[in-house]
XYZ file of C-alpha atoms in Angstrom:
592
model
C 2.054 2.324 -33.590
C -1.603 1.823 -32.757
C -2.700 4.436 -30.496
C -4.068 3.117 -27.110
C -5.699 4.984 -24.386
C -3.079 5.152 -21.299
C -5.047 2.641 -19.030
C -4.172 0.252 -22.345
C -1.093 1.136 -21.788
C -0.550 1.134 -18.784
C -2.237 -2.593 -18.686
C -0.231 -4.194 -21.394
C 3.047 -3.181 -18.681
C 1.792 -4.810 -16.378
C 0.745 -7.941 -18.592
C 4.561 -7.659 -19.246
C 5.931 -7.715 -15.586
C 4.157 -10.381 -15.024
C 1.281 -9.214 -12.829
C -1.674 -12.288 -12.178
C -3.628 -10.181 -9.999
C -5.356 -6.656 -8.974
C -6.943 -5.987 -5.640
C -9.417 -2.756 -4.921
C -12.287 -1.331 -5.312
C -13.798 0.712 -8.009
C -14.700 4.451 -8.233
C -15.604 7.082 -10.967
C -11.547 7.827 -10.525
C -10.379 4.789 -11.825
C -12.905 3.072 -14.042
C -10.998 3.646 -16.971
C -8.051 1.070 -15.827
C -10.804 -1.365 -14.809
C -11.953 -1.378 -17.867
C -9.138 -1.530 -19.498
C -8.209 -4.910 -17.008
C -11.628 -6.486 -18.172
C -10.809 -8.305 -21.580
C -6.526 -8.920 -20.111
C -6.040 -11.967 -18.475
C -4.735 -10.198 -15.443
C -8.112 -11.092 -12.848
C -9.070 -8.334 -10.730
C -9.685 -9.376 -7.314
C -12.871 -6.921 -5.673
C -13.187 -5.858 -2.517
C -15.642 -4.378 -0.595
C -13.018 -2.517 1.596
C -9.749 -0.803 0.949
C -8.112 -2.025 3.763
C -8.920 -5.378 3.020
C -7.702 -4.983 -1.045
C -4.395 -4.502 0.817
C -3.776 -6.375 3.226
C -5.007 -9.412 0.740
C -2.431 -7.993 -2.004
C -0.014 -7.811 0.803
C -1.131 -11.736 1.328
C -1.085 -12.458 -1.813
C 2.883 -10.514 -1.868
C 4.506 -12.291 0.772
C 2.714 -15.660 -0.261
C 4.010 -15.673 -3.517
C 7.691 -13.820 -3.793
C 5.840 -10.938 -6.453
C 4.782 -7.839 -5.599
C 0.846 -7.416 -4.809
C -1.035 -4.477 -7.025
C -3.567 -2.996 -5.433
C -6.404 0.064 -7.137
C -7.615 1.773 -5.399
C -9.534 5.169 -6.393
C -9.884 9.038 -4.779
C -9.688 10.173 -0.759
C -11.712 8.312 0.677
C -11.509 5.488 -1.263
C -6.957 5.512 -0.820
C -7.215 6.640 2.952
C -9.311 3.556 3.684
C -6.440 1.750 2.707
C -3.533 3.587 4.651
C -3.457 0.704 7.449
C -3.249 -2.076 4.714
C -0.871 0.146 3.015
C 1.804 0.896 5.492
C 1.258 -2.566 7.148
C 3.166 -4.050 4.416
C 5.934 -1.245 4.390
C 6.377 -1.652 7.958
C 7.107 -5.656 7.396
C 8.835 -4.718 3.729
C 6.867 -6.242 1.617
C 6.129 -4.895 -2.393
C 3.423 -3.313 -2.955
C 2.256 -1.200 -5.784
C -0.193 1.213 -4.124
C -2.508 2.554 -8.045
C -5.094 5.427 -7.303
C -7.561 7.346 -9.427
C -7.657 11.214 -8.672
C -9.308 13.391 -9.630
C -8.893 15.369 -13.229
C -5.973 17.262 -13.411
C -7.673 20.380 -15.289
C -9.746 20.722 -11.799
C -7.063 21.047 -9.036
C -7.401 23.170 -6.493
C -10.693 23.643 -7.307
C -11.361 21.518 -4.682
C -13.849 19.101 -6.417
C -15.751 15.875 -5.259
C -13.879 13.786 -2.991
C -10.296 15.525 -3.581
C -8.085 15.962 -0.923
C -7.499 19.682 -0.042
C -7.630 20.972 3.335
C -4.294 22.189 3.818
C -2.915 22.292 0.200
C -4.423 21.290 -3.431
C -5.041 17.714 -4.383
C -2.936 16.720 -1.912
C -3.607 13.348 -1.974
C -0.448 11.984 -2.633
C 0.900 13.120 0.139
C -1.412 10.909 2.685
C 0.817 8.633 1.487
C 4.690 10.242 1.838
C 4.814 8.709 5.529
C 4.789 5.006 4.750
C 5.835 4.539 1.235
C 9.328 4.168 -0.035
C 8.337 7.499 -2.837
C 5.156 8.431 -4.234
C 4.715 9.668 -7.434
C 1.548 11.845 -8.826
C 1.985 11.962 -12.644
C 1.255 14.835 -14.154
C 1.672 13.889 -17.920
C 0.295 10.589 -19.633
C 3.626 10.624 -20.971
C 5.321 9.919 -18.017
C 3.416 7.232 -16.587
C 5.414 4.422 -18.074
C 8.459 5.353 -16.918
C 6.866 5.996 -13.539
C 5.362 2.169 -13.337
C 8.843 0.590 -13.562
C 10.162 3.065 -11.437
C 6.974 2.510 -9.143
C 7.788 -1.361 -9.519
C 11.740 -1.830 -9.624
C 11.884 0.451 -6.371
C 8.694 -1.376 -4.375
C 11.152 -4.891 -5.572
C 14.917 -3.289 -5.244
C 16.780 -3.248 -1.819
C 14.965 -3.021 0.997
C 11.597 -4.925 -0.530
C 8.650 -1.740 0.327
C 5.166 -0.017 -0.119
C 5.245 2.784 -3.234
C 2.220 4.689 -5.275
C 1.305 5.495 -8.422
C -1.490 9.142 -8.544
C -2.669 9.692 -11.650
C -5.349 12.220 -12.839
C -8.478 10.133 -13.839
C -8.699 12.051 -17.404
C -4.975 11.356 -17.680
C -6.026 6.797 -18.244
C -8.443 8.104 -21.589
C -6.109 10.231 -23.007
C -4.169 8.335 -25.899
C -0.589 7.117 -25.904
C 1.559 4.819 -28.319
C 0.515 1.109 -27.465
C 3.218 0.167 -25.023
C 5.984 -2.105 -26.933
C 8.265 -3.036 -23.513
C 9.691 0.567 -23.465
C 10.264 0.322 -19.859
C 11.768 -3.272 -19.402
C 12.414 -3.799 -15.345
C 15.702 -4.314 -14.854
C 16.976 -8.113 -15.215
C 20.140 -9.446 -13.038
C 20.875 -6.219 -10.707
C 22.492 -7.921 -7.845
C 22.255 -7.223 -4.265
C 24.887 -5.755 -2.666
C 27.411 -8.834 -1.499
C 29.411 -9.245 1.997
C 33.296 -8.278 1.039
C 35.770 -10.957 1.377
C 37.648 -9.323 4.136
C 34.253 -8.136 6.416
C 33.615 -12.363 5.956
C 36.939 -13.290 6.466
C 36.795 -10.835 10.069
C 33.369 -11.864 11.061
C 34.286 -15.385 10.265
C 37.084 -15.298 12.735
C 35.577 -13.576 14.619
C 32.534 -15.791 15.254
C 35.596 -18.976 15.616
C 37.376 -17.251 18.375
C 33.713 -16.694 20.704
C 33.198 -18.541 23.390
C 29.107 -18.035 23.898
C 28.377 -17.184 19.773
C 25.027 -16.909 18.791
C 22.587 -16.376 15.432
C 19.664 -14.065 15.299
C 17.886 -14.004 12.894
C 14.280 -12.042 11.490
C 12.540 -12.699 8.712
C 14.518 -11.448 5.336
C 16.242 -14.735 5.032
C 12.666 -16.094 3.042
C 14.918 -17.515 0.571
C 16.021 -21.219 0.587
C 19.242 -20.759 -0.566
C 19.372 -17.977 2.408
C 17.620 -20.806 4.623
C 19.938 -23.483 3.796
C 23.117 -21.208 4.219
C 22.435 -20.570 7.373
C 21.125 -23.878 8.358
C 24.836 -25.049 7.171
C 26.483 -22.327 9.774
C 24.953 -22.756 12.259
C 25.506 -26.584 11.924
C 29.628 -26.176 11.292
C 29.539 -23.954 14.702
C 27.752 -25.661 16.684
C 25.985 -22.581 17.395
C 22.589 -22.016 19.206
C 19.772 -19.801 16.922
C 17.221 -17.610 17.993
C 14.752 -15.252 15.198
C 12.231 -13.084 15.604
C 8.289 -12.831 15.580
C 9.079 -12.553 11.647
C 11.574 -15.033 12.086
C 9.317 -18.037 13.167
C 9.346 -20.280 10.264
C 12.684 -19.688 8.342
C 14.245 -22.975 10.143
C 12.250 -25.760 10.968
C 10.942 -25.710 14.853
C 12.869 -28.793 14.476
C 16.413 -27.896 13.920
C 17.797 -29.352 16.986
C 19.460 -25.251 17.459
C 16.788 -23.088 17.166
C 15.962 -22.019 20.606
C 13.330 -20.563 19.900
C 12.189 -16.344 21.069
C 12.974 -13.642 22.682
C 11.629 -10.816 24.449
C 7.906 -10.410 26.152
C 6.699 -13.566 24.701
C 10.430 -15.259 25.343
C 11.753 -18.189 26.523
C 13.053 -18.269 29.674
C 16.091 -20.917 28.561
C 16.653 -18.111 25.277
C 17.033 -15.609 27.360
C 19.823 -17.268 29.380
C 21.522 -17.390 26.363
C 21.051 -13.854 24.553
C 22.375 -12.563 27.937
C 25.256 -15.169 27.903
C 26.524 -14.471 24.519
C 29.834 -12.915 23.861
C 29.525 -12.742 21.007
C 26.170 -12.559 18.425
C 25.547 -12.423 14.751
C 22.061 -10.514 14.448
C 21.015 -11.071 10.405
C 17.871 -8.271 8.741
C 16.414 -7.886 11.939
C 16.056 -4.645 13.810
C 15.450 -5.576 17.090
C 11.990 -4.444 17.452
C 10.448 -3.677 20.535
C 8.404 -7.201 21.901
C 11.460 -9.246 21.376
C 14.034 -6.674 22.727
C 11.806 -6.607 25.505
C 12.210 -2.953 25.560
C 15.914 -3.014 25.395
C 16.372 -3.466 29.086
C 19.110 -5.118 29.397
C 18.274 -7.123 32.670
C 16.441 -9.065 30.231
C 17.424 -9.908 26.581
C 20.041 -7.876 25.444
C 23.563 -6.836 26.954
C 25.277 -5.245 24.132
C 26.956 -2.334 25.200
C 25.546 -2.031 29.159
C 27.675 -3.185 31.360
C 24.302 -4.542 33.092
C 23.764 -8.774 32.800
C 20.710 -10.525 34.691
C 19.454 -9.583 37.768
C 21.319 -9.613 40.233
C 24.553 -10.299 38.369
C 26.630 -6.830 37.637
C 29.351 -8.868 36.069
C 28.101 -9.720 32.971
C 30.246 -8.828 30.150
C 28.300 -7.152 27.026
C 27.635 -8.833 23.969
C 29.340 -7.908 20.804
C 27.464 -7.321 18.423
C 27.996 -8.190 14.217
C 24.619 -6.369 12.632
C 23.920 -7.107 9.067
C 21.349 -5.934 7.128
C 19.858 -4.679 3.011
C 19.260 -1.487 5.215
C 21.665 0.647 6.144
C 19.150 2.944 8.642
C 18.833 -0.880 10.833
C 22.464 -0.539 11.291
C 23.210 0.317 15.123
C 20.309 1.615 15.635
C 18.974 0.132 19.003
C 22.299 -1.097 20.151
C 25.825 -0.511 19.281
C 27.718 -2.643 16.686
C 31.160 -4.477 16.267
C 30.708 -4.989 12.859
C 28.112 -3.820 10.561
C 27.684 -4.906 6.664
C 24.951 -3.184 4.230
C 24.360 -7.035 2.815
C 21.806 -8.969 0.804
C 22.017 -11.708 3.962
C 21.816 -14.548 1.913
C 25.590 -14.051 0.621
C 25.911 -12.605 3.274
C 25.930 -15.548 4.912
C 27.245 -17.897 2.566
C 30.378 -15.627 2.826
C 31.101 -15.926 6.030
C 30.158 -19.845 5.646
C 32.839 -20.174 2.906
C 35.489 -18.115 4.643
C 34.693 -20.011 8.279
C 34.901 -23.636 6.883
C 38.450 -22.533 4.964
C 39.945 -21.070 8.209
C 38.275 -24.563 10.322
C 36.740 -27.370 7.484
C 35.486 -29.705 10.271
C 32.632 -29.092 12.648
C 33.191 -27.776 16.123
C 31.049 -29.068 18.641
C 29.931 -28.170 21.605
C 29.779 -30.371 24.388
C 25.625 -30.642 25.370
C 24.476 -27.865 23.932
C 21.994 -29.441 21.635
C 20.405 -32.037 24.136
C 19.958 -28.549 25.853
C 18.413 -26.841 23.187
C 16.702 -29.976 22.669
C 15.166 -30.415 25.444
C 14.271 -26.375 26.596
C 12.411 -26.616 23.247
C 10.703 -30.145 23.375
C 9.349 -28.741 27.226
C 8.005 -25.415 25.356
C 5.982 -27.639 22.607
C 5.164 -30.587 25.642
C 3.556 -28.291 27.321
C 1.680 -26.519 25.094
C -0.010 -30.021 24.765
C -0.254 -30.184 27.944
C -2.172 -28.150 28.155
C -4.194 -28.250 25.478
C -5.269 -31.185 26.515
C -8.783 -30.006 28.305
C -11.581 -30.802 27.912
C -12.565 -27.305 29.501
C -14.883 -25.318 28.108
C -15.168 -22.798 26.242
C -11.462 -23.995 24.685
C -8.632 -22.895 26.056
C -5.777 -21.272 23.074
C -3.444 -24.233 23.744
C -6.415 -26.743 22.998
C -6.922 -24.396 19.738
C -3.659 -24.990 18.608
C -3.398 -28.525 19.291
C -6.334 -28.666 17.701
C -4.569 -27.475 14.492
C -1.853 -28.819 14.513
C -3.386 -32.489 14.537
C -5.789 -31.608 11.689
C -3.407 -29.777 9.405
C -1.482 -31.108 6.649
C 2.199 -30.231 7.072
C 1.841 -28.120 4.275
C -0.529 -25.270 5.782
C -0.273 -22.411 5.407
C -1.249 -20.034 9.083
C -2.299 -16.266 8.496
C -2.700 -14.342 11.892
C -4.193 -11.364 12.632
C -2.710 -10.185 16.386
C -3.481 -11.814 19.961
C -3.172 -15.578 21.198
C -3.469 -16.275 17.325
C 0.412 -14.478 16.989
C 2.081 -14.536 20.626
C 0.925 -18.074 21.067
C 1.896 -19.664 17.942
C 4.943 -17.812 17.467
C 5.676 -18.559 21.285
C 4.799 -22.398 21.552
C 2.951 -23.307 18.275
C 5.492 -26.572 16.776
C 5.005 -25.492 13.308
C 5.769 -28.812 10.475
C 9.329 -27.970 8.168
C 6.530 -27.530 5.585
C 4.222 -25.311 6.747
C 4.478 -21.678 6.820
C 3.352 -18.569 9.598
C 2.481 -15.332 8.223
C 1.824 -12.018 10.686
C 1.403 -8.593 10.791
C 4.999 -7.971 12.953
C 5.732 -4.008 11.947
C 2.212 -2.696 12.604
C 1.103 -5.432 14.802
C -2.255 -4.858 12.755
C -6.108 -5.779 13.785
C -7.909 -7.128 10.960
C -4.773 -8.513 8.932
C -5.670 -12.313 9.082
C -8.760 -12.262 7.402
C -8.497 -10.600 3.879
C -4.002 -11.398 3.730
C -4.989 -14.618 3.887
C -7.737 -14.754 0.737
C -4.427 -13.236 -1.241
C -1.861 -16.241 0.302
C -4.918 -18.980 -1.214
C -5.129 -17.214 -4.159
C -0.974 -17.306 -4.041
C -1.459 -20.794 -3.224
C -3.813 -22.937 -3.976
C -2.590 -26.180 -3.783
C -2.657 -25.287 0.157
C -4.747 -25.784 3.049
C -4.919 -21.517 4.908
C -5.847 -21.249 8.379
C -6.813 -17.617 8.986
C -6.295 -18.020 12.766
C -7.694 -14.542 14.267
C -9.520 -13.202 17.018
C -13.317 -12.931 17.061
C -11.679 -8.473 17.343
C -10.000 -9.072 13.882
C -12.920 -11.004 12.359
C -15.350 -8.528 12.920
C -13.004 -5.646 12.042
C -12.336 -7.318 8.309
C -15.493 -8.684 7.582
C -15.353 -8.255 4.192
C -12.424 -11.033 3.614
C -15.706 -14.089 4.034
C -17.800 -12.921 0.650
C -13.843 -12.496 -1.775
C -13.281 -15.725 -0.356
C -16.120 -16.978 -1.616
C -16.447 -14.899 -4.787
C -12.819 -16.049 -5.783
C -14.334 -19.653 -5.580
C -10.833 -20.211 -2.370
C -11.200 -22.614 0.047
C -9.897 -20.295 2.931
C -10.678 -21.993 6.512
C -11.480 -19.337 8.919
C -11.266 -20.216 12.686
C -12.107 -17.625 15.391
C -10.986 -18.071 18.680
C -14.392 -16.017 20.077
C -13.534 -14.831 23.928
C -15.725 -11.944 23.786
C -13.409 -9.728 23.849
C -10.586 -7.705 22.954
C -8.053 -10.493 25.298
C -5.141 -9.046 25.124
C -5.469 -5.234 25.984
C -8.328 -6.303 28.299
C -5.608 -8.925 30.391
C -3.521 -5.484 30.392
C -5.932 -3.690 31.053
C -7.363 -6.156 33.773
C -3.337 -6.515 35.095
C -2.839 -2.802 35.357
C -5.903 -1.030 37.205
C -7.970 -3.678 38.134
C -10.827 -4.021 35.452
C -11.014 -3.934 31.295
C -13.500 -1.210 31.364
C -13.954 -1.345 27.039
C -11.972 -4.265 26.072
C -14.622 -6.425 26.441
C -17.680 -6.888 23.822
C -21.204 -6.868 25.609
C -24.999 -6.120 24.975
C -26.938 -3.219 26.101
C -27.857 -5.630 29.533
C -23.823 -6.052 29.612
C -24.372 -9.843 29.667
C -21.330 -10.909 27.132
C -22.548 -10.777 23.242
C -21.062 -11.952 20.149
C -21.458 -12.260 16.633
C -22.830 -15.651 14.699
C -19.842 -15.714 13.117
C -20.736 -19.331 11.538
C -24.000 -18.098 10.112
C -22.485 -15.299 8.674
C -20.107 -17.737 6.844
C -22.858 -19.734 5.783
C -24.993 -15.546 4.454
C -22.320 -15.638 3.245
C -22.171 -19.054 0.968
C -18.993 -20.270 3.211
C -19.075 -22.871 5.104
C -20.198 -22.639 8.903
C -19.152 -24.178 11.912
C -20.261 -23.338 15.909
C -17.978 -25.496 18.182
C -20.209 -26.148 20.615
C -18.381 -29.005 22.801
C -15.027 -29.598 23.021
C -14.536 -32.239 19.724
C -15.574 -30.347 17.609
C -13.053 -28.315 16.485
C -11.382 -31.366 15.809
C -14.146 -32.697 13.933
C -14.679 -29.331 12.231
C -11.581 -28.708 11.215
C -11.146 -32.622 9.510
C -14.321 -31.323 8.042
C -13.342 -27.860 6.284
C -9.648 -29.822 5.231
C -11.698 -32.297 3.258
C -14.677 -30.280 1.607
C -12.118 -27.608 -0.282
C -14.924 -24.895 0.811
C -14.593 -21.413 2.222
C -15.378 -21.734 5.933
C -16.125 -20.056 9.352
C -15.734 -21.568 12.971
C -16.860 -20.368 15.493
C -14.786 -21.209 18.709
C -15.555 -20.206 21.952
C -12.496 -19.717 24.083
C -11.688 -18.066 27.412
C -9.591 -15.352 27.997
C -6.444 -16.523 28.837
C -3.482 -14.534 28.660
C -0.172 -15.785 26.780
C 2.729 -16.510 28.510
C 5.141 -13.689 28.911
C 8.514 -14.811 30.260
C 10.509 -11.655 28.978
C 9.859 -7.773 29.480
C 7.773 -5.414 27.406
C 7.623 -1.669 29.050
C 3.931 -0.933 27.911
C 3.249 -2.983 31.409
C 5.331 -0.170 33.389
C 3.766 3.262 30.924
C 0.715 1.695 31.930
C 1.255 1.740 35.832
C 3.130 4.635 35.023
C 6.832 3.889 36.005
C 8.630 5.240 33.043
C 12.740 4.673 32.656
C 14.595 6.768 33.829
């Protein structure tokens, strides 16, 4: 075999795994790998900040279904990426981080940028709390095997992030050229639901008087989504989704209640509190989705406390299915728990249900009640969106987006109204997609993640719907989109504040000090985001009147160029029909 450098062999291995893009930044510890990428069909997407690169790789993975690959370098480079990697990890997104490190022969001598305060050459330790596995490659002979393990670990079971840390001198060591010696496992099946358990769950659902299905973001594959819809419709069971589950089923589905929890709806809570059996699929019952686990508001598993004023409501019985065994029973007691691929499990349960009861169940008036409740939510948001007040109300921004965007557009959000308001009251079209940072709720995710999404879906209109805080946190996303020739539309909901936190502080303490952007004289301040976009080579639009947003959106969609739309917005909180203990914490009232 021909001798090549380890960097060249690694690139060949990445090609064999179907890698199309590597996102990252250059540094002295990874330029040997960058040089090997040069003649490769793999495209390197350069970013001006490692967090931007991480979010872009994450967005690409979410939109493509393939693992994202991130390249960082020693010390501050890989540390800058931590927030982006953690965001992917907490949302179960497969991400392979390749990081160059100090030369192996300098370990312990504290060379330039070595992470060494409490242990020598210890940068791998930084990623251990957030990755499924972190490898430090000691011998060049182990690099190919470690890379295969990294890809398999990131994509198997509950997906997540991994780190492969490589001393820079290993990249230039001579090895045999890569010849598919470490192919990824093919045909490895996820654990399915055994027949006895499927039948037991089916019997429990059929015997229930008020069943409910609650699902998270783990049912993205078309077959799983179809199986979920078929099961719910056959049993005529109402459905609720977590924040991450929005878009798994269309908002128009006749049994879909919407989201529970802090930003959930009272109608949804009437069903979650009143259910006698809940089938929970690929969800961890996150705090905001579960009203801080307070049984008075959303879920009543294993607790005799019902809705406020009702001390006689029986507890709901929980059936929980997840690919991760650590999630079963984490937050609520489980009557039936199963570690399985949720798509396979839903299909198996559906087959067991139909074998026992071939004819569909009909619950008189259920679909009409659900449809009326959902229509009220969307109609209220639409009515609020008719306002010609300026600066615009957030509902007006969402309404104009809904009218201007094609049905298959992808909305990539950040935090604040753009995340919570969209999840609550934006009627996502059947072909649309909603991508948001759930587990970490990371400000700055939206702008850069949208770049990765657009790379994965070049035929779609991709909108980064973000606040001015989120846009300010990831300004490098705009030149990245321009450099890659990607027509991302950055819509900045500009209230000149970290609006959600400003509202929280004002409601708790009577003012919002330190949360609003002001100039040296105390006047409201904002960068000119449209001018910034233009300075980067993108189109820039400043919305100066209520009708300007619709015009700017139509023009940006038609032009198919990178665009920044700066939209002045009033600081108006998202309605919060549910409960979140964060308010009690800041008022000084702690749970018993």
